[in-house]
Short mmCIF file of N, CA, C and O in Angstrom, two decimals:
data_model
loop_
_atom_site.label_atom_id
_atom_site.label_comp_id
_atom_site.label_asym_id
_atom_site.label_seq_id
_atom_site.Cartn_x
_atom_site.Cartn_y
_atom_site.Cartn_z
N MET A 1 19.72 -10.39 56.60
CA MET A 1 18.58 -9.52 56.27
C MET A 1 19.10 -8.62 55.17
O MET A 1 20.24 -8.05 55.25
N THR A 2 18.31 -8.37 54.09
CA THR A 2 18.69 -7.49 53.05
C THR A 2 17.97 -6.18 53.08
O THR A 2 16.87 -6.09 53.71
N LYS A 3 18.55 -5.19 52.45
CA LYS A 3 17.89 -3.86 52.47
C LYS A 3 16.79 -3.91 51.39
O LYS A 3 16.87 -4.52 50.36
N PRO A 4 15.73 -3.20 51.69
CA PRO A 4 14.64 -3.10 50.60
C PRO A 4 15.15 -2.32 49.47
O PRO A 4 16.03 -1.43 49.59
N SER A 5 14.67 -2.62 48.30
CA SER A 5 15.15 -2.02 47.08
C SER A 5 14.58 -0.65 46.96
O SER A 5 15.26 0.19 46.20
N ALA A 6 13.46 -0.34 47.44
CA ALA A 6 12.78 1.03 47.32
C ALA A 6 12.63 1.63 48.66
O ALA A 6 12.35 0.87 49.69
N PRO A 7 12.74 2.96 48.87
CA PRO A 7 12.44 3.54 50.18
C PRO A 7 10.92 3.35 50.54
O PRO A 7 10.07 3.17 49.68
N LYS A 8 10.64 3.36 51.81
CA LYS A 8 9.33 3.25 52.23
C LYS A 8 8.56 4.50 52.03
O LYS A 8 9.02 5.56 52.16
N ARG A 9 7.19 4.32 51.61
CA ARG A 9 6.44 5.47 51.49
C ARG A 9 5.63 5.69 52.78
O ARG A 9 5.30 4.75 53.49
N TYR A 10 5.39 6.98 53.17
CA TYR A 10 4.65 7.30 54.35
C TYR A 10 3.44 8.01 53.89
O TYR A 10 3.54 9.05 53.23
N LEU A 11 2.23 7.51 54.24
CA LEU A 11 1.04 8.17 53.90
C LEU A 11 0.57 9.18 54.85
O LEU A 11 0.84 9.10 56.10
N PRO A 12 -0.08 10.24 54.45
CA PRO A 12 -0.51 11.34 55.41
C PRO A 12 -1.48 10.87 56.44
O PRO A 12 -1.58 11.40 57.46
N THR A 13 -2.22 9.79 56.07
CA THR A 13 -3.26 9.30 57.03
C THR A 13 -2.70 8.25 57.99
O THR A 13 -3.39 7.66 58.79
N SER A 14 -1.37 7.94 57.90
CA SER A 14 -0.78 6.92 58.72
C SER A 14 -0.75 7.36 60.13
O SER A 14 -0.58 8.47 60.56
N PRO A 15 -1.07 6.42 61.06
CA PRO A 15 -0.99 6.73 62.54
C PRO A 15 0.46 6.84 63.04
O PRO A 15 0.74 7.23 64.17
N PHE A 16 1.39 6.46 62.24
CA PHE A 16 2.82 6.50 62.68
C PHE A 16 3.44 7.76 62.22
O PHE A 16 3.21 8.33 61.16
N LYS A 17 4.38 8.26 62.98
CA LYS A 17 5.07 9.59 62.71
C LYS A 17 6.07 9.29 61.50
O LYS A 17 6.68 8.19 61.39
N THR A 18 6.13 10.31 60.64
CA THR A 18 7.11 10.18 59.63
C THR A 18 8.57 10.36 60.19
O THR A 18 8.78 11.09 61.09
N PRO A 19 9.51 9.73 59.51
CA PRO A 19 10.79 9.93 60.12
C PRO A 19 11.34 11.34 59.85
O PRO A 19 11.02 11.89 58.82
N VAL A 20 12.05 11.78 60.84
CA VAL A 20 12.61 13.24 60.70
C VAL A 20 13.95 13.16 60.03
O VAL A 20 14.80 12.34 60.40
N THR A 21 14.11 13.93 58.94
CA THR A 21 15.36 13.98 58.22
C THR A 21 16.12 15.27 58.76
O THR A 21 15.62 16.35 58.59
N LEU A 22 17.24 14.98 59.31
CA LEU A 22 18.02 16.12 59.83
C LEU A 22 18.77 16.82 58.69
O LEU A 22 19.22 16.16 57.72
N PRO A 23 18.93 18.15 58.82
CA PRO A 23 19.77 18.84 57.79
C PRO A 23 21.17 18.32 57.81
O PRO A 23 21.68 17.92 58.85
N PRO A 24 21.87 18.43 56.71
CA PRO A 24 23.27 17.93 56.73
C PRO A 24 24.13 18.82 57.56
O PRO A 24 23.84 20.05 57.71
N LYS A 25 25.14 18.21 58.20
CA LYS A 25 26.02 19.01 59.05
C LYS A 25 26.87 19.92 58.25
O LYS A 25 27.31 19.55 57.13
N GLN A 26 27.04 21.13 58.73
CA GLN A 26 27.91 22.06 58.14
C GLN A 26 29.15 22.34 58.98
O GLN A 26 29.05 22.63 60.14
N PHE A 27 30.33 22.35 58.34
CA PHE A 27 31.49 22.64 59.06
C PHE A 27 32.25 23.78 58.30
O PHE A 27 32.09 23.97 57.09
N ALA A 28 33.06 24.47 59.06
CA ALA A 28 33.87 25.55 58.36
C ALA A 28 35.39 25.35 58.88
O ALA A 28 35.61 24.55 59.84
N VAL A 29 36.27 25.85 57.98
CA VAL A 29 37.69 25.69 58.32
C VAL A 29 37.95 26.32 59.63
O VAL A 29 37.48 27.47 59.89
N GLY A 30 38.66 25.61 60.48
CA GLY A 30 38.97 26.10 61.82
C GLY A 30 38.03 25.64 62.94
O GLY A 30 38.38 25.78 64.13
N ASP A 31 36.92 24.96 62.54
CA ASP A 31 35.97 24.42 63.54
C ASP A 31 36.64 23.22 64.35
O ASP A 31 37.38 22.49 63.73
N GLN A 32 36.43 23.26 65.68
CA GLN A 32 37.07 22.18 66.45
C GLN A 32 35.77 21.11 66.46
O GLN A 32 34.65 21.45 66.67
N VAL A 33 36.22 19.84 66.23
CA VAL A 33 35.27 18.70 66.12
C VAL A 33 35.78 17.60 67.01
O VAL A 33 36.88 17.47 67.36
N THR A 34 34.80 16.69 67.22
CA THR A 34 35.14 15.41 67.89
C THR A 34 34.65 14.30 67.03
O THR A 34 33.59 14.37 66.42
N HIS A 35 35.40 13.24 66.92
CA HIS A 35 35.07 12.07 66.07
C HIS A 35 35.14 10.81 67.07
O HIS A 35 35.87 10.73 67.93
N ASP A 36 34.11 9.96 66.86
CA ASP A 36 34.04 8.78 67.64
C ASP A 36 35.29 7.87 67.69
O ASP A 36 35.63 7.31 68.62
N VAL A 37 35.99 7.83 66.54
CA VAL A 37 37.12 6.95 66.43
C VAL A 37 38.34 7.69 66.66
O VAL A 37 39.27 7.23 67.42
N HIS A 38 38.56 8.89 66.06
CA HIS A 38 39.85 9.54 66.08
C HIS A 38 39.96 10.62 67.17
O HIS A 38 41.08 11.06 67.45
N GLY A 39 38.90 11.06 67.79
CA GLY A 39 39.02 11.97 68.97
C GLY A 39 38.85 13.38 68.51
O GLY A 39 38.15 13.68 67.58
N LEU A 40 39.55 14.26 69.22
CA LEU A 40 39.46 15.77 68.92
C LEU A 40 40.26 16.17 67.79
O LEU A 40 41.37 15.61 67.59
N GLY A 41 39.75 17.12 67.03
CA GLY A 41 40.52 17.58 65.83
C GLY A 41 39.99 18.94 65.38
O GLY A 41 39.12 19.50 66.05
N ARG A 42 40.66 19.44 64.38
CA ARG A 42 40.31 20.77 63.86
C ARG A 42 40.24 20.63 62.31
O ARG A 42 41.05 20.07 61.67
N VAL A 43 39.15 21.25 61.80
CA VAL A 43 38.87 21.14 60.31
C VAL A 43 39.91 21.98 59.61
O VAL A 43 40.06 23.15 59.94
N THR A 44 40.60 21.36 58.58
CA THR A 44 41.57 22.06 57.79
C THR A 44 41.20 22.35 56.40
O THR A 44 41.86 23.18 55.73
N GLY A 45 40.23 21.62 55.94
CA GLY A 45 39.74 21.83 54.49
C GLY A 45 38.41 21.33 54.28
O GLY A 45 37.85 20.37 55.09
N ILE A 46 37.67 21.88 53.29
CA ILE A 46 36.33 21.39 53.04
C ILE A 46 36.09 21.18 51.51
O ILE A 46 36.62 21.89 50.70
N GLU A 47 35.53 20.07 51.21
CA GLU A 47 35.02 19.74 49.80
C GLU A 47 33.52 19.73 49.95
O GLU A 47 32.94 18.84 50.55
N ASP A 48 32.82 20.75 49.36
CA ASP A 48 31.43 21.05 49.57
C ASP A 48 30.56 19.80 49.39
O ASP A 48 30.50 19.20 48.29
N GLY A 49 29.94 19.33 50.46
CA GLY A 49 28.98 18.19 50.51
C GLY A 49 29.63 16.83 50.27
O GLY A 49 28.91 15.89 50.24
N ILE A 50 30.95 16.81 50.17
CA ILE A 50 31.60 15.51 49.86
C ILE A 50 32.36 15.00 51.10
O ILE A 50 32.19 13.94 51.55
N ALA A 51 33.27 15.90 51.58
CA ALA A 51 34.18 15.46 52.65
C ALA A 51 34.82 16.70 53.37
O ALA A 51 34.74 17.85 52.83
N VAL A 52 35.39 16.48 54.47
CA VAL A 52 36.15 17.48 55.14
C VAL A 52 37.54 16.89 55.57
O VAL A 52 37.57 15.66 55.87
N SER A 53 38.52 17.66 55.59
CA SER A 53 39.85 17.20 56.02
C SER A 53 40.05 17.76 57.47
O SER A 53 39.72 18.93 57.78
N VAL A 54 40.37 16.81 58.42
CA VAL A 54 40.52 17.16 59.80
C VAL A 54 41.91 16.71 60.30
O VAL A 54 42.36 15.62 59.97
N ASP A 55 42.47 17.69 61.00
CA ASP A 55 43.80 17.39 61.67
C ASP A 55 43.55 16.94 63.07
O ASP A 55 42.99 17.67 63.91
N PHE A 56 43.82 15.68 63.35
CA PHE A 56 43.67 15.11 64.72
C PHE A 56 44.93 15.14 65.55
O PHE A 56 45.05 14.37 66.52
N GLY A 57 45.87 15.92 65.16
CA GLY A 57 47.19 15.96 65.88
C GLY A 57 48.09 14.98 65.38
O GLY A 57 49.09 15.43 64.77
N SER A 58 47.95 13.72 65.64
CA SER A 58 48.86 12.74 65.18
C SER A 58 48.66 12.31 63.74
O SER A 58 49.54 11.69 63.11
N THR A 59 47.53 12.55 63.14
CA THR A 59 47.18 12.18 61.87
C THR A 59 46.16 13.10 61.23
O THR A 59 45.41 13.84 61.92
N GLN A 60 46.13 13.18 59.92
CA GLN A 60 45.10 13.92 59.24
C GLN A 60 44.20 12.98 58.48
O GLN A 60 44.77 12.06 57.82
N GLN A 61 42.88 13.19 58.58
CA GLN A 61 41.97 12.29 57.96
C GLN A 61 41.01 12.96 57.08
O GLN A 61 40.64 14.18 57.31
N ARG A 62 40.50 12.36 56.08
CA ARG A 62 39.49 12.92 55.12
C ARG A 62 38.21 12.18 55.52
O ARG A 62 38.10 11.03 55.33
N ILE A 63 37.29 12.85 56.14
CA ILE A 63 36.03 12.30 56.62
C ILE A 63 34.92 12.64 55.59
O ILE A 63 34.62 13.71 55.21
N LEU A 64 34.27 11.53 55.11
CA LEU A 64 33.30 11.61 54.06
C LEU A 64 31.97 11.94 54.65
O LEU A 64 31.58 11.63 55.80
N SER A 65 31.11 12.64 53.83
CA SER A 65 29.76 12.97 54.30
C SER A 65 28.93 11.77 54.37
O SER A 65 29.18 10.80 53.61
N PRO A 66 28.04 11.47 55.29
CA PRO A 66 27.27 12.38 56.03
C PRO A 66 27.73 12.70 57.44
O PRO A 66 27.05 13.20 58.29
N TYR A 67 29.03 12.40 57.70
CA TYR A 67 29.68 12.79 58.98
C TYR A 67 28.97 12.17 60.18
O TYR A 67 28.73 12.87 61.16
N ALA A 68 28.49 10.93 60.16
CA ALA A 68 27.77 10.31 61.18
C ALA A 68 28.49 10.22 62.54
O ALA A 68 27.88 10.44 63.55
N LYS A 69 29.86 10.03 62.50
CA LYS A 69 30.54 9.85 63.68
C LYS A 69 31.23 11.16 64.20
O LYS A 69 32.05 11.13 65.14
N MET A 70 30.98 12.22 63.52
CA MET A 70 31.66 13.52 63.80
C MET A 70 30.65 14.59 64.19
O MET A 70 29.63 14.74 63.58
N SER A 71 31.07 15.42 65.21
CA SER A 71 30.20 16.56 65.58
C SER A 71 31.08 17.71 65.93
O SER A 71 32.22 17.59 66.37
N LYS A 72 30.47 18.90 65.77
CA LYS A 72 31.15 20.14 66.09
C LYS A 72 31.04 20.44 67.55
O LYS A 72 30.08 20.18 68.17
N LEU A 73 32.19 20.97 68.04
CA LEU A 73 32.16 21.35 69.53
C LEU A 73 31.88 22.85 69.65
O LEU A 73 32.06 23.60 68.82
#
C-alpha cells in the first residue's frame, strides 16, 4: 500500500471528527525522559525543533523530532 500524495481534506459538514493534532513535545535540559527502545534517560542538549540529546547511562543518543517514542516523566 502506498501513501497518498496529498493530505486528506476535512469538510466542516463531514459527519466524521477531524483528526486532533497534538502540540509538539517540549523538553528542557535536565528533564528525565523515557524512551521505548533505550529506556530511562536525562536530556543533555536541545536543538530547537530538530532533535534532543539524551544520556541513557550507557549511551548518549540524538533523538529526532517528533519524539514519537519518547515522553517526559
